[in-house]
Short mmCIF file of C-alpha atoms and ligand atoms in Angstrom, two decimals:
data_model
loop_
_atom_site.label_atom_id
_atom_site.label_comp_id
_atom_site.label_asym_id
_atom_site.label_seq_id
_atom_site.Cartn_x
_atom_site.Cartn_y
_atom_site.Cartn_z
CA MET A 1157 98.75 99.16 98.85
CA GLY A 1158 95.68 96.99 98.55
CA ASN A 1159 95.35 94.83 101.53
CA ASP A 1160 95.29 91.58 99.61
CA LEU A 1161 96.41 88.89 101.96
CA ILE A 1162 100.02 88.15 101.41
CA GLN A 1163 101.98 85.78 103.49
CA ILE A 1164 105.69 85.96 104.07
CA THR A 1165 107.86 84.07 106.47
CA SER A 1166 111.08 85.05 108.11
CA THR A 1167 114.19 83.61 106.54
CA ALA A 1168 117.26 82.44 108.36
CA ASP A 1169 119.74 85.12 109.31
CA THR A 1170 123.45 84.87 109.98
CA PRO A 1171 123.59 82.59 113.03
CA GLN A 1172 124.50 84.40 116.21
CA GLU A 1173 126.74 82.54 118.62
CA GLN A 1174 124.63 83.24 121.68
CA VAL A 1175 123.15 81.13 124.41
CA GLY A 1176 119.56 80.27 125.03
CA ALA A 1177 118.05 78.62 128.06
CA GLY A 1178 114.33 78.49 127.42
CA LEU A 1179 113.84 81.95 126.04
CA ARG A 1180 116.88 83.52 127.60
CA PRO A 1181 119.53 84.68 125.18
CA ALA A 1182 122.88 84.88 126.97
CA PRO A 1183 125.80 87.24 126.37
CA THR A 1184 127.77 87.08 123.15
CA GLY A 1185 130.71 84.70 123.11
CA SER A 1186 128.97 81.73 124.66
CA CYS A 1187 128.79 78.55 122.59
CA GLU A 1188 125.30 77.33 123.51
CA LYS A 1189 122.48 77.29 121.00
CA ALA A 1190 120.72 80.63 120.27
CA VAL A 1191 116.99 81.00 120.85
CA THR A 1192 115.30 80.63 117.49
CA PHE A 1193 112.28 82.46 116.09
CA PHE A 1194 109.90 82.32 113.16
CA ILE A 1195 107.54 85.12 112.12
CA GLU A 1196 104.51 84.55 109.95
CA THR A 1197 103.02 87.69 108.42
CA PHE A 1198 99.61 88.50 106.98
CA GLY A 1199 98.35 91.77 105.55
CA CYS A 1200 99.68 94.89 103.93
CA ALA A 1201 103.16 96.22 103.18
CA MET A 1202 103.09 97.95 106.58
CA ASN A 1203 102.71 94.57 108.27
CA VAL A 1204 105.50 93.06 106.18
CA HIS A 1205 107.72 95.96 107.22
CA ASP A 1206 106.63 95.67 110.88
CA SER A 1207 107.78 92.04 110.83
CA GLU A 1208 111.16 93.22 109.56
CA LYS A 1209 111.35 95.62 112.53
CA VAL A 1210 110.39 92.87 114.98
CA ALA A 1211 112.90 90.46 113.42
CA GLY A 1212 115.62 93.12 113.76
CA THR A 1213 114.77 93.66 117.43
CA LEU A 1214 114.96 89.92 118.09
CA VAL A 1215 118.25 89.47 116.23
CA ALA A 1216 119.73 92.39 118.19
CA ARG A 1217 118.79 90.55 121.40
CA GLY A 1218 120.62 87.42 120.25
CA TYR A 1219 117.71 85.45 118.82
CA ARG A 1220 118.21 83.61 115.53
CA ALA A 1221 115.72 83.48 112.63
CA VAL A 1222 114.82 80.03 111.28
CA ASP A 1223 112.80 78.88 108.28
CA SER A 1224 110.05 76.82 109.88
CA HIS A 1225 107.72 76.63 112.87
CA ALA A 1226 109.25 73.29 113.84
CA GLU A 1227 112.75 74.71 114.30
CA ALA A 1228 111.56 77.74 116.27
CA ASP A 1229 111.48 78.24 120.05
CA LEU A 1230 109.41 81.41 119.58
CA ILE A 1231 106.65 81.66 116.96
CA LEU A 1232 105.24 85.10 116.21
CA TYR A 1233 102.10 85.63 114.19
CA ASN A 1234 101.74 89.13 112.72
CA THR A 1235 98.06 89.58 112.05
CA CYS A 1236 95.67 91.62 109.90
CA SER A 1237 92.14 92.55 110.94
CA ILE A 1238 91.08 94.72 108.04
CA ARG A 1239 88.32 92.27 107.09
CA GLU A 1240 86.64 89.66 109.24
CA LYS A 1241 88.01 86.77 107.18
CA ALA A 1242 91.57 87.89 107.84
CA ALA A 1243 90.95 88.32 111.58
CA GLY A 1244 89.14 84.96 111.88
CA LYS A 1245 92.18 83.12 110.60
CA VAL A 1246 94.14 83.92 113.74
CA PHE A 1247 92.36 81.60 116.11
CA SER A 1248 92.27 78.68 113.68
CA TYR A 1249 95.99 79.20 113.11
CA LEU A 1250 96.65 79.21 116.86
CA GLY A 1251 94.63 75.99 117.21
CA THR A 1252 96.69 74.33 114.48
CA LEU A 1253 99.92 75.35 116.19
CA LYS A 1254 98.71 73.97 119.49
CA LYS A 1255 97.90 70.59 117.94
CA ALA A 1256 101.08 70.42 115.88
CA PHE A 1257 103.36 71.12 118.83
CA ARG A 1258 101.43 69.34 121.59
CA ASN A 1259 104.54 67.42 122.64
CA ASN A 1260 106.97 70.25 122.06
CA PRO A 1261 105.23 73.48 123.16
CA LYS A 1262 106.52 76.72 121.73
CA ILE A 1263 106.38 80.25 123.06
CA ILE A 1264 103.73 81.93 120.91
CA GLY A 1265 103.13 85.62 120.29
CA VAL A 1266 100.32 87.44 118.46
CA LEU A 1267 101.33 90.78 116.95
CA GLY A 1268 99.67 93.44 114.82
CA CYS A 1269 96.10 94.52 114.29
CA VAL A 1270 94.27 91.52 115.78
CA ALA A 1271 96.50 91.74 118.86
CA GLN A 1272 95.53 95.39 119.28
CA GLN A 1273 91.85 94.74 118.63
CA GLU A 1274 91.33 91.64 120.75
CA GLY A 1275 93.86 92.45 123.49
CA GLU A 1276 93.61 90.36 126.63
CA ALA A 1277 90.74 88.29 125.16
CA ILE A 1278 93.36 86.42 123.12
CA PHE A 1279 94.74 84.86 126.32
CA GLU A 1280 91.22 83.65 127.18
CA ARG A 1281 90.52 82.11 123.77
CA ALA A 1282 94.03 80.81 123.19
CA PRO A 1283 95.78 80.18 126.53
CA GLN A 1284 98.88 78.88 124.71
CA VAL A 1285 99.69 82.50 123.72
CA SER A 1286 102.31 84.29 125.85
CA LEU A 1287 102.74 87.63 124.07
CA VAL A 1288 100.12 90.02 122.66
CA CYS A 1289 101.54 93.19 121.13
CA GLY A 1290 100.00 95.84 118.82
CA SER A 1291 102.10 97.64 116.24
CA ALA A 1292 102.13 100.97 118.11
CA SER A 1293 103.97 99.17 120.95
CA TYR A 1294 106.85 97.58 119.03
CA THR A 1295 109.22 100.11 120.61
CA ARG A 1296 108.43 98.29 123.89
CA LEU A 1297 109.32 94.86 122.50
CA PRO A 1298 112.73 94.63 124.22
CA ASP A 1299 111.01 95.10 127.63
CA LEU A 1300 108.26 92.64 126.76
CA LEU A 1301 110.79 90.06 125.60
CA GLU A 1302 112.73 90.53 128.81
CA GLU A 1303 109.60 89.67 130.78
CA ILE A 1304 109.11 86.53 128.70
CA GLU A 1305 112.76 85.62 129.17
CA HIS A 1306 112.13 85.85 132.93
CA GLY A 1307 109.34 83.29 132.61
CA ASN A 1308 106.28 85.58 132.49
CA ARG A 1309 103.74 83.82 130.26
CA ARG A 1310 101.16 86.64 129.92
CA VAL A 1311 102.81 89.73 128.44
CA MET A 1312 100.98 92.56 126.67
CA GLY A 1313 101.88 95.75 124.80
CA LEU A 1314 98.76 97.60 123.70
CA ASP A 1315 99.50 101.33 124.11
CA LEU A 1316 98.07 103.46 121.34
CA ASP A 1317 98.94 106.87 122.73
CA THR A 1318 102.65 106.55 122.00
CA ASP A 1319 104.12 109.33 119.91
CA GLU A 1320 107.33 107.43 119.37
CA CYS A 1321 108.22 106.09 115.94
CA PHE A 1322 110.15 102.89 115.65
CA GLU A 1323 113.91 103.39 115.43
CA THR A 1324 114.68 101.74 112.14
CA GLU A 1325 118.34 100.91 112.84
CA LEU A 1326 117.19 97.52 114.14
CA THR A 1327 115.15 96.61 111.07
CA ARG A 1328 116.17 93.36 109.35
CA ARG A 1329 115.01 93.73 105.75
CA ASP A 1330 113.91 90.64 103.81
CA ASN A 1331 113.97 91.99 100.27
CA PRO A 1332 117.53 92.59 99.02
CA PHE A 1333 116.51 95.27 96.48
CA ARG A 1334 113.59 97.12 98.01
CA ALA A 1335 113.73 98.79 101.40
CA TYR A 1336 110.47 99.75 103.06
CA LEU A 1337 110.59 102.83 105.25
CA THR A 1338 107.66 104.07 107.33
CA ILE A 1339 107.46 107.86 107.25
CA VAL A 1340 104.12 108.25 108.98
CA GLU A 1341 102.53 105.82 111.42
CA GLY A 1342 98.83 105.47 112.32
CA CYS A 1343 95.85 107.25 110.78
CA ASP A 1344 93.48 110.00 111.95
CA GLN A 1345 91.05 109.77 109.06
CA ARG A 1346 88.48 107.39 110.54
CA CYS A 1347 86.80 106.23 107.34
CA ALA A 1348 83.51 104.70 108.47
CA PHE A 1349 84.50 101.13 107.47
CA CYS A 1350 88.11 101.05 108.62
CA VAL A 1351 89.62 99.55 111.73
CA VAL A 1352 93.14 100.89 111.14
CA PRO A 1353 92.83 104.07 113.28
CA TYR A 1354 91.83 101.78 116.17
CA THR A 1355 94.56 99.22 115.62
CA ARG A 1356 97.46 101.47 114.64
CA GLY A 1357 96.68 104.58 116.63
CA PRO A 1358 96.95 108.28 115.82
CA GLU A 1359 99.01 109.72 113.01
CA ARG A 1360 102.70 110.38 113.84
CA SER A 1361 105.19 111.65 111.24
CA ARG A 1362 108.96 111.11 111.29
CA PRO A 1363 111.16 114.20 110.81
CA SER A 1364 112.62 114.71 107.33
CA ASP A 1365 116.25 114.73 108.51
CA LYS A 1366 115.85 111.27 110.06
CA ILE A 1367 114.09 109.93 106.95
CA LEU A 1368 116.79 111.32 104.64
CA ASP A 1369 119.63 109.98 106.84
CA GLU A 1370 117.99 106.57 106.78
CA CYS A 1371 117.56 106.69 102.98
CA ARG A 1372 121.24 107.61 102.51
CA ARG A 1373 122.22 104.70 104.74
CA LEU A 1374 119.94 102.32 102.80
CA ALA A 1375 121.33 103.50 99.45
CA GLY A 1376 124.85 102.99 100.85
CA GLU A 1377 123.89 99.42 101.80
CA GLY A 1378 122.86 98.78 98.18
CA TYR A 1379 119.08 99.15 98.28
CA GLY A 1380 118.34 100.71 94.90
CA GLU A 1381 114.60 100.98 95.57
CA ILE A 1382 113.03 102.72 98.52
CA GLN A 1383 109.33 102.45 99.27
CA LEU A 1384 107.99 105.10 101.63
CA LEU A 1385 105.07 103.84 103.69
CA GLY A 1386 102.16 105.30 105.59
CA GLN A 1387 98.46 104.52 105.96
CA ILE A 1388 98.12 107.97 104.39
CA VAL A 1389 101.65 108.49 103.17
CA ASN A 1390 100.85 111.91 101.66
CA ALA A 1391 99.44 113.16 104.97
CA TRP A 1392 103.08 113.19 106.17
CA LYS A 1393 103.90 116.50 107.85
CA ASP A 1394 107.49 117.35 108.58
CA PRO A 1395 107.83 117.83 112.35
CA SER A 1396 111.40 119.16 111.89
CA SER A 1397 112.31 122.83 111.38
CA ALA A 1398 113.00 122.11 107.67
CA ARG A 1399 109.20 121.92 107.15
CA LEU A 1400 109.51 120.04 103.84
CA THR A 1401 106.29 119.29 102.00
CA PHE A 1402 105.62 115.66 101.06
CA ALA A 1403 106.43 116.43 97.39
CA GLU A 1404 109.73 118.06 98.44
CA LEU A 1405 110.58 115.02 100.54
CA LEU A 1406 109.95 112.76 97.52
CA GLY A 1407 112.33 114.92 95.46
CA ARG A 1408 115.04 114.84 98.13
CA VAL A 1409 114.84 111.04 98.46
CA ALA A 1410 114.93 110.65 94.67
CA GLU A 1411 118.13 112.75 94.45
CA ILE A 1412 120.14 110.58 96.87
CA PRO A 1413 123.03 108.94 94.98
CA GLY A 1414 122.39 105.21 94.58
CA VAL A 1415 118.60 105.51 94.79
CA ARG A 1416 117.22 104.25 91.45
CA ARG A 1417 113.54 103.93 92.32
CA VAL A 1418 111.26 105.54 94.89
CA ARG A 1419 107.69 104.40 95.46
CA PHE A 1420 105.22 105.60 98.06
CA THR A 1421 101.99 104.10 99.35
CA THR A 1422 99.17 104.65 100.22
CA SER A 1423 98.07 108.09 98.97
CA HIS A 1424 94.72 109.49 100.08
CA PRO A 1425 92.85 111.50 97.41
CA ARG A 1426 92.13 114.29 99.88
CA TYR A 1427 95.83 115.05 100.35
CA PHE A 1428 96.85 114.36 96.77
CA THR A 1429 98.18 117.66 95.44
CA PRO A 1430 99.51 118.66 91.96
CA ASP A 1431 103.04 119.16 93.35
CA ILE A 1432 103.28 115.36 93.82
CA VAL A 1433 102.69 114.90 90.08
CA GLU A 1434 105.21 117.69 89.33
CA ALA A 1435 107.77 115.90 91.52
CA ILE A 1436 107.23 112.64 89.58
CA ASP A 1437 107.61 114.52 86.29
CA SER A 1438 110.87 116.12 87.34
CA HIS A 1439 112.61 113.20 89.12
CA PRO A 1440 113.20 110.09 86.99
CA ALA A 1441 113.84 108.04 90.14
CA LEU A 1442 110.29 108.66 91.36
CA CYS A 1443 108.34 105.73 89.93
CA GLU A 1444 105.58 106.27 87.39
CA GLN A 1445 103.01 104.87 89.76
CA VAL A 1446 100.32 106.22 92.07
CA HIS A 1447 98.05 104.08 94.26
CA LEU A 1448 94.97 106.21 94.93
CA PRO A 1449 92.18 104.28 96.69
CA VAL A 1450 88.73 105.53 95.65
CA GLN A 1451 86.58 102.94 97.52
CA SER A 1452 83.39 103.81 95.58
CA GLY A 1453 82.31 105.68 92.44
CA SER A 1454 79.17 107.04 94.11
CA SER A 1455 79.38 110.39 95.91
CA ALA A 1456 76.51 109.33 98.19
CA VAL A 1457 78.43 106.22 99.31
CA LEU A 1458 81.67 108.21 99.64
CA ALA A 1459 79.89 110.64 101.97
CA ARG A 1460 78.61 107.77 104.15
CA MET A 1461 82.10 106.26 104.14
CA LEU A 1462 83.40 109.63 105.48
CA ARG A 1463 86.07 109.67 102.79
CA GLY A 1464 86.18 113.46 102.50
CA TYR A 1465 85.85 113.79 98.69
CA THR A 1466 83.22 113.38 95.97
CA ARG A 1467 83.42 111.38 92.74
CA GLU A 1468 84.01 114.65 90.85
CA GLN A 1469 86.83 115.77 93.17
CA TYR A 1470 88.46 112.35 92.82
CA LEU A 1471 88.25 112.54 89.01
CA GLU A 1472 89.97 115.96 89.14
CA LYS A 1473 92.93 114.29 90.88
CA ILE A 1474 92.96 111.61 88.17
CA ASP A 1475 92.95 114.31 85.46
CA CYS A 1476 95.91 115.97 87.12
CA ILE A 1477 97.83 112.65 87.03
CA ARG A 1478 96.84 112.03 83.40
CA ARG A 1479 98.13 115.48 82.40
CA ALA A 1480 101.65 114.56 83.58
CA ARG A 1481 104.44 114.31 81.01
CA ARG A 1482 105.25 110.77 82.19
CA ALA A 1483 102.77 107.88 81.72
CA ILE A 1484 101.93 107.39 85.38
CA SER A 1485 100.09 104.15 86.13
CA ILE A 1486 97.18 104.38 88.55
CA SER A 1487 95.86 101.68 90.87
CA THR A 1488 93.09 101.76 93.44
CA ASP A 1489 91.16 99.96 96.20
CA ILE A 1490 87.40 99.47 95.94
CA ILE A 1491 84.84 98.20 98.44
CA VAL A 1492 81.58 96.77 97.10
CA GLY A 1493 78.42 96.31 99.17
CA PHE A 1494 79.04 99.01 101.77
CA CYS A 1495 75.95 99.62 103.97
CA GLY A 1496 73.12 101.00 101.85
CA GLU A 1497 74.93 100.66 98.49
CA THR A 1498 72.20 100.52 95.81
CA GLN A 1499 72.52 98.96 92.37
CA GLU A 1500 72.71 102.51 91.03
CA ASP A 1501 75.59 103.36 93.40
CA PHE A 1502 77.37 100.23 92.24
CA GLU A 1503 76.82 101.14 88.57
CA GLN A 1504 78.60 104.41 89.32
CA THR A 1505 81.60 102.46 90.58
CA MET A 1506 81.53 100.44 87.34
CA SER A 1507 81.40 103.62 85.26
CA LEU A 1508 84.30 105.04 87.27
CA LEU A 1509 86.39 102.01 86.19
CA ASP A 1510 85.60 102.88 82.56
CA ALA A 1511 86.38 106.54 83.11
CA VAL A 1512 89.72 106.05 84.90
CA GLN A 1513 91.05 102.93 83.13
CA TYR A 1514 93.04 101.79 86.16
CA ASP A 1515 96.13 99.66 85.70
CA GLN A 1516 95.28 97.60 88.77
CA VAL A 1517 92.35 97.37 91.19
CA PHE A 1518 92.25 95.69 94.60
CA SER A 1519 88.60 95.00 95.33
CA PHE A 1520 86.86 93.76 98.45
CA LYS A 1521 83.42 92.89 99.76
CA TYR A 1522 82.49 95.17 102.65
CA SER A 1523 83.12 93.50 105.99
CA PRO A 1524 81.77 95.21 109.13
CA ARG A 1525 84.48 95.78 111.75
CA PRO A 1526 84.19 96.39 115.48
CA ASN A 1527 84.74 99.95 116.80
CA THR A 1528 84.17 101.55 113.40
CA ALA A 1529 81.43 104.10 112.66
CA ALA A 1530 79.78 101.73 110.14
CA GLY A 1531 80.21 98.70 112.40
CA SER A 1532 77.07 99.63 114.33
CA ILE A 1533 74.94 100.25 111.20
CA GLU A 1534 73.08 97.40 109.52
CA ASP A 1535 75.26 95.51 107.01
CA SER A 1536 72.36 95.81 104.58
CA VAL A 1537 73.68 94.41 101.30
CA PRO A 1538 73.16 90.62 101.22
CA GLU A 1539 76.25 88.44 100.84
CA GLU A 1540 75.17 87.08 97.44
CA VAL A 1541 74.67 90.62 96.10
CA LYS A 1542 78.15 91.61 97.35
CA ALA A 1543 79.62 88.50 95.71
CA ALA A 1544 77.86 89.20 92.38
CA ARG A 1545 78.99 92.86 92.40
CA LEU A 1546 82.55 91.88 93.20
CA ALA A 1547 82.63 89.33 90.37
CA ALA A 1548 81.14 91.83 87.89
CA LEU A 1549 83.62 94.50 88.92
CA GLN A 1550 86.59 92.16 88.68
CA GLU A 1551 85.52 90.96 85.23
CA ARG A 1552 85.09 94.55 83.94
CA GLN A 1553 88.53 95.45 85.30
CA ARG A 1554 90.08 92.32 83.74
CA GLN A 1555 88.83 93.44 80.34
CA ILE A 1556 90.22 96.93 80.91
CA GLN A 1557 93.63 95.54 81.88
CA ILE A 1558 93.73 93.28 78.80
CA GLY A 1559 93.22 96.43 76.71
CA THR A 1560 95.72 98.67 78.54
CA ASN A 1561 98.38 95.95 78.66
CA GLN A 1562 97.90 95.05 74.97
CA ALA A 1563 98.55 98.68 74.11
CA LEU A 1564 102.01 98.36 75.71
CA VAL A 1565 103.17 95.55 73.39
CA GLY A 1566 106.19 96.77 71.45
CA GLN A 1567 107.17 99.36 74.08
CA VAL A 1568 110.56 99.24 75.79
CA PHE A 1569 110.89 99.35 79.60
CA GLU A 1570 113.61 99.53 82.19
CA VAL A 1571 112.92 96.48 84.34
CA LEU A 1572 114.35 95.52 87.71
CA ALA A 1573 114.90 91.75 87.65
CA GLU A 1574 113.44 90.64 91.00
CA SER A 1575 113.46 86.83 90.83
CA PHE A 1576 114.14 83.83 88.61
CA GLN A 1577 111.82 80.91 87.86
CA PRO A 1578 114.09 77.93 87.12
CA ARG A 1579 111.27 75.75 85.76
CA LEU A 1580 110.46 78.28 83.04
CA GLY A 1581 113.97 79.71 82.66
CA GLN A 1582 112.35 83.11 83.14
CA VAL A 1583 113.24 86.24 85.01
CA VAL A 1584 110.40 88.08 86.74
CA GLY A 1585 110.93 91.82 86.61
CA ARG A 1586 109.06 95.00 87.41
CA THR A 1587 108.75 98.25 85.50
CA SER A 1588 108.79 101.70 87.07
CA SER A 1589 105.00 101.66 86.56
CA ASN A 1590 104.83 98.51 88.74
CA ARG A 1591 103.99 96.13 85.89
CA ILE A 1592 105.31 92.60 86.06
CA VAL A 1593 107.31 91.49 83.00
CA ASN A 1594 108.42 87.87 82.45
CA PHE A 1595 111.26 87.26 80.04
CA PRO A 1596 113.88 84.58 79.25
CA GLY A 1597 117.02 85.14 81.32
CA THR A 1598 119.44 83.77 83.88
CA PRO A 1599 119.52 83.66 87.70
CA GLY A 1600 122.61 85.91 87.61
CA GLU A 1601 120.50 88.77 86.26
CA VAL A 1602 118.41 89.04 89.43
CA GLY A 1603 119.03 92.45 90.98
CA GLN A 1604 120.00 94.10 87.70
CA TYR A 1605 118.16 96.81 85.79
CA LEU A 1606 117.60 95.51 82.24
CA THR A 1607 116.08 96.91 79.06
CA VAL A 1608 113.16 94.77 77.95
CA ARG A 1609 110.69 95.04 75.08
CA ALA A 1610 107.12 93.83 75.72
CA THR A 1611 106.22 91.13 73.16
CA SER A 1612 102.80 90.06 74.46
CA ALA A 1613 100.40 90.85 77.28
CA GLY A 1614 97.84 89.27 79.58
CA PRO A 1615 95.52 90.96 82.06
CA ASN A 1616 98.04 90.89 84.90
CA SER A 1617 101.49 90.88 83.33
CA LEU A 1618 103.59 91.36 80.23
CA VAL A 1619 105.91 88.96 78.45
CA GLY A 1620 109.08 90.41 77.00
CA GLU A 1621 112.53 89.99 75.54
CA LYS A 1622 115.79 91.59 76.62
CA LEU A 1623 117.34 94.06 74.24
N1 SAH B 3045 95.65 103.37 103.92
C1 SAH B 3045 95.67 101.97 103.95
C2 SAH B 3045 94.35 101.39 103.84
C3 SAH B 3045 94.36 100.20 104.64
S1 SAH B 3045 93.09 99.18 104.30
C4 SAH B 3045 96.64 101.32 103.00
O1 SAH B 3045 97.80 101.32 103.27
O2 SAH B 3045 96.27 100.73 101.97
C5 SAH B 3045 93.36 98.67 102.60
C6 SAH B 3045 92.08 98.57 101.88
O3 SAH B 3045 91.26 97.58 102.49
C7 SAH B 3045 91.25 99.84 101.92
O4 SAH B 3045 91.66 100.78 100.99
C8 SAH B 3045 89.86 99.30 101.64
O5 SAH B 3045 89.61 99.21 100.25
C9 SAH B 3045 89.90 97.88 102.21
N2 SAH B 3045 89.14 97.82 103.48
C10 SAH B 3045 89.36 98.48 104.62
N3 SAH B 3045 88.42 98.20 105.53
C11 SAH B 3045 87.57 97.34 104.94
C12 SAH B 3045 86.38 96.68 105.38
N4 SAH B 3045 85.87 96.88 106.58
N5 SAH B 3045 85.76 95.85 104.50
C13 SAH B 3045 86.26 95.65 103.26
N6 SAH B 3045 87.38 96.23 102.81
C14 SAH B 3045 88.02 97.07 103.63
FE1 F3S B 3046 91.68 103.33 106.91
FE2 F3S B 3046 90.72 105.48 105.78
FE3 F3S B 3046 92.93 105.60 107.28
S1 F3S B 3046 90.93 103.48 104.82
S2 F3S B 3046 93.85 103.61 107.04
S3 F3S B 3046 90.90 105.15 107.99
S4 F3S B 3046 92.53 106.64 105.33
#
């Protein structure tokens, strides 16, 4: 959901008693030090989950996760290239690493979307890099690591034509309550602004039986919340003979004993069908939350973006969600300043905010990307106009959220306590509708589902008290 830059780091795992000589993990049972690794992640939930898959692959080979660059033999940088700013960070980051570890060089790998996009050019610009691997090639990581272990210092995995999906048994999940699970990889949509189809490859769906087996295993391991992921999660098509629809799959996951919450992201309006809303209405474990990126409120801009729907068709989907028995929260992604966007087009996006009353909006200035259909068209909206539109949009949305959140004061929610802030003595929890609620509590409550009444509200979160 929303590609706001988030940064996570790998955390230390149970130490493995395995040997390392350079980057050569040795057989179990040896008493030498294990090869250590550190992964830094930028980008969306898919990237966060990819890092968990990579970490799992490394741990299975005898590597050990550590908490800092300094302790690591192998540093992996999982990158995002959705906007130029995100992509540009990679080379400055690599330069910083080079300086910091001049006297103690590390093995460095670049993963993810920038790896896929820049490919071999990364070795030219940053010769200290040894591994370049795009997300569609993570199934090849064991082979690539083996090459590095044998001393090869220029190793690449950039296949996009793979139809394999990553075997999730090796995944090492960072969040103790929420398990991410990719059900469909890649994207075939080719929105005019988006680099994802070029960095993550064609759409491939996992069969329903494998997904359901994995969800049962995760529930058995104590993950109460499962978040199904896909660039277009609702474009998932069951390749197995069961031929479940996406809405049926949601229902089946929600019925698994031990599963308390199911979320799914990101939905594309074109594939958003009424049976998804019916599934949410009839399965309490399906969260009251839909992320439905609109990108623009102007049908003319939507057509140039190649989104495949008009403003009116999008608003029909919103009506369908609003007619549900449950109060489903709706969030979206918006791009301002796409090529040729007029002030009138932008006003239509502003009026869409008023019409929909979103609970959350992730908004971005248009950034031209290589290989995309719009990348070769003039980026015609000046930077200062983009900045002014973004600020106006964010302010309008802030006012809307103050109103919608205020209206929730006095209501009672089931909240999953996700973390504790010792300085404030507060628990940070999340409602089924994905709202953050802060309330007085204890560290021992983290992981529990609690009943909380909202006592006040700001634009981005609620304050509450336990009942
Ligand atoms: N389906 C994906 C979308 C990935 S991109 C998902 O999981 O969310 C996330 C958001 O980044 C998009 O919805 C869009 O609003 C924004 N975005 C994508 N390409 C962009 C670009 N070139 N410039 C600005 N924003 C962009
Ligand atoms: Fe990108 Fe459009 Fe696919 S935003 S991820 S090409 S649905």
